[in-house]
Tab-separated table of C-alpha atoms in Angstrom:
chain	number	residue	atom	x	y	z
L	212	UNK	CA	39.563	-36.699	-45.366
L	213	UNK	CA	37.246	-39.584	-46.092
L	214	UNK	CA	38.725	-43.003	-45.284
L	215	UNK	CA	39.803	-44.734	-48.486
L	216	UNK	CA	40.602	-48.380	-49.180
L	217	UNK	CA	43.624	-47.345	-51.255
L	218	UNK	CA	46.370	-44.927	-50.222
L	219	UNK	CA	46.495	-41.992	-52.667
L	220	UNK	CA	49.659	-41.228	-54.609
L	221	UNK	CA	49.025	-37.495	-54.224
L	222	UNK	CA	46.442	-34.921	-53.159
L	223	UNK	CA	45.292	-32.746	-56.061
L	224	UNK	CA	44.141	-29.146	-55.947
L	225	UNK	CA	42.532	-27.646	-59.026
L	226	UNK	CA	43.389	-24.087	-60.043
L	227	UNK	CA	43.111	-21.462	-62.742
L	228	UNK	CA	45.842	-20.418	-65.140
L	229	UNK	CA	46.954	-16.852	-65.884
L	230	UNK	CA	44.840	-16.717	-69.079
L	231	UNK	CA	41.628	-17.843	-67.380
L	232	UNK	CA	38.635	-16.220	-65.700
L	233	UNK	CA	36.643	-18.837	-63.781
L	234	UNK	CA	35.965	-21.479	-66.453
L	235	UNK	CA	36.475	-19.109	-69.416
L	236	UNK	CA	39.824	-19.739	-71.105
L	237	UNK	CA	41.466	-16.907	-73.017
L	238	UNK	CA	44.628	-18.761	-73.996
L	239	UNK	CA	46.841	-21.761	-73.410
L	240	UNK	CA	49.605	-19.915	-71.571
L	241	UNK	CA	50.242	-19.583	-67.854
L	242	UNK	CA	53.045	-17.096	-67.421
L	243	UNK	CA	52.816	-17.439	-63.631
L	244	UNK	CA	54.004	-21.042	-63.840
L	245	UNK	CA	55.968	-21.018	-67.117
L	246	UNK	CA	53.554	-23.220	-69.066
L	247	UNK	CA	52.916	-22.308	-72.697
L	248	UNK	CA	50.643	-23.841	-75.313
L	249	UNK	CA	49.058	-26.544	-73.156
L	250	UNK	CA	46.740	-27.070	-70.219
L	251	UNK	CA	46.687	-30.829	-69.626
L	252	UNK	CA	49.529	-30.680	-67.108
L	253	UNK	CA	50.006	-32.008	-63.581
L	254	UNK	CA	52.337	-30.040	-61.328
L	255	UNK	CA	54.074	-32.188	-58.704
L	256	UNK	CA	57.199	-32.189	-56.594
L	257	UNK	CA	60.060	-33.799	-58.543
L	258	UNK	CA	60.756	-36.170	-55.634
L	259	UNK	CA	57.140	-37.400	-55.806
L	260	UNK	CA	57.328	-37.841	-59.567
L	261	UNK	CA	60.416	-40.051	-59.211
L	262	UNK	CA	59.083	-41.869	-56.108
L	263	UNK	CA	56.078	-42.932	-58.176
L	264	UNK	CA	58.339	-44.241	-60.956
L	265	UNK	CA	57.806	-41.465	-63.488
L	266	UNK	CA	59.946	-38.788	-65.111
L	267	UNK	CA	59.142	-35.089	-65.575
L	268	UNK	CA	57.573	-34.642	-69.011
L	269	UNK	CA	56.002	-38.101	-69.019
L	270	UNK	CA	52.286	-38.434	-69.805
L	271	UNK	CA	49.997	-39.908	-67.162
L	272	UNK	CA	46.344	-40.577	-66.522
L	273	UNK	CA	44.937	-39.182	-63.268
L	274	UNK	CA	42.412	-41.314	-61.381
L	275	UNK	CA	40.334	-39.897	-58.525
L	276	UNK	CA	39.931	-42.136	-55.471
L	277	UNK	CA	36.413	-42.264	-54.084
L	278	UNK	CA	34.661	-45.361	-52.770
L	279	UNK	CA	31.455	-45.314	-54.799
L	280	UNK	CA	32.352	-47.778	-57.564
L	281	UNK	CA	32.690	-45.118	-60.293
L	282	UNK	CA	35.920	-44.513	-62.140
L	283	UNK	CA	36.825	-40.854	-62.487
L	284	UNK	CA	39.758	-40.400	-64.855
L	285	UNK	CA	41.362	-37.773	-67.050
L	286	UNK	CA	43.973	-38.867	-69.550
L	287	UNK	CA	47.171	-37.690	-71.166
L	288	UNK	CA	48.429	-35.134	-68.616
L	289	UNK	CA	52.091	-34.092	-68.767
L	290	UNK	CA	53.997	-34.273	-65.470
L	291	UNK	CA	55.752	-31.009	-64.628
L	292	UNK	CA	58.276	-30.864	-61.793
L	293	UNK	CA	57.327	-27.844	-59.711
L	294	UNK	CA	58.163	-26.282	-56.358
L	295	UNK	CA	55.186	-27.730	-54.494
L	296	UNK	CA	55.150	-29.607	-51.152
L	297	UNK	CA	55.680	-33.360	-51.333
L	298	UNK	CA	52.440	-35.301	-51.441
L	299	UNK	CA	50.631	-32.465	-53.205
L	300	UNK	CA	49.836	-31.789	-56.862
L	301	UNK	CA	47.969	-29.201	-58.886
L	302	UNK	CA	46.230	-29.055	-62.260
L	303	UNK	CA	43.963	-26.692	-64.141
L	304	UNK	CA	40.214	-26.814	-64.140
L	305	UNK	CA	37.848	-27.318	-65.929
L	306	UNK	CA	40.087	-30.075	-67.396
L	307	UNK	CA	40.154	-31.858	-64.030
L	308	UNK	CA	36.495	-31.305	-63.073
L	309	UNK	CA	35.624	-34.944	-63.942
L	310	UNK	CA	37.803	-36.019	-60.984
L	311	UNK	CA	35.629	-34.277	-58.369
L	312	UNK	CA	32.900	-36.576	-56.986
L	313	UNK	CA	29.550	-34.806	-56.633
L	314	UNK	CA	29.234	-36.410	-53.195
L	315	UNK	CA	32.461	-34.761	-52.020
L	316	UNK	CA	31.730	-31.328	-50.590
L	317	UNK	CA	32.574	-29.152	-47.611
L	318	UNK	CA	30.833	-29.934	-44.325
L	319	UNK	CA	29.413	-26.449	-43.822
L	320	UNK	CA	29.893	-24.784	-47.182
L	321	UNK	CA	28.541	-27.570	-49.399
L	322	UNK	CA	31.033	-26.495	-52.068
L	323	UNK	CA	32.887	-29.154	-54.095
L	324	UNK	CA	36.184	-30.331	-52.613
L	325	UNK	CA	38.106	-29.346	-55.716
L	326	UNK	CA	41.120	-28.294	-53.619
L	327	UNK	CA	41.548	-31.702	-51.933
L	328	UNK	CA	41.157	-34.667	-54.290
L	329	UNK	CA	42.877	-37.977	-53.494
L	330	UNK	CA	44.417	-39.303	-56.723
L	331	UNK	CA	46.608	-42.032	-58.134
L	332	UNK	CA	48.634	-41.847	-61.326
L	333	UNK	CA	48.859	-44.398	-64.112
L	334	UNK	CA	50.968	-44.354	-67.278
L	335	UNK	CA	48.906	-42.641	-69.988
L	336	UNK	CA	46.830	-45.197	-71.864
L	337	UNK	CA	47.287	-43.332	-75.173
L	338	UNK	CA	51.091	-43.365	-74.796
L	339	UNK	CA	51.068	-47.092	-74.116
L	340	UNK	CA	48.911	-47.740	-77.163
L	341	UNK	CA	51.247	-45.788	-79.441
L	342	UNK	CA	54.282	-47.651	-78.090
L	343	UNK	CA	52.586	-51.026	-78.509
L	344	UNK	CA	51.999	-50.521	-82.240
L	345	UNK	CA	55.552	-49.349	-82.799
L	346	UNK	CA	54.882	-45.726	-83.683
């Protein structure tokens, strides 16, 4: 892993859902993981969710950590407690493709490192805005 100035909250792997073939989406359901009607979700170990100060079901923004001065962020993802090793997380692509730096690729394969993305979580900006106006 590339040396970072900031310690990541989690390592993210991107994945497909049940109703998906490569980047073609046929539905919003993932019967393998019990997710229905949505795709902007972040699967994480419940201990990690609580360690980071969040609750399952809370909305977060995901920020990719890469030392090139660019911010890579996706917003409004719902945290789902899942049986996944601590320190790891998973989310669907192509929704998380913006988090993968083009300069981050395998040493010999030259394929994007979409299975090993250092990330940090922030409270969802949209949720904070709604709360601040009293809605």
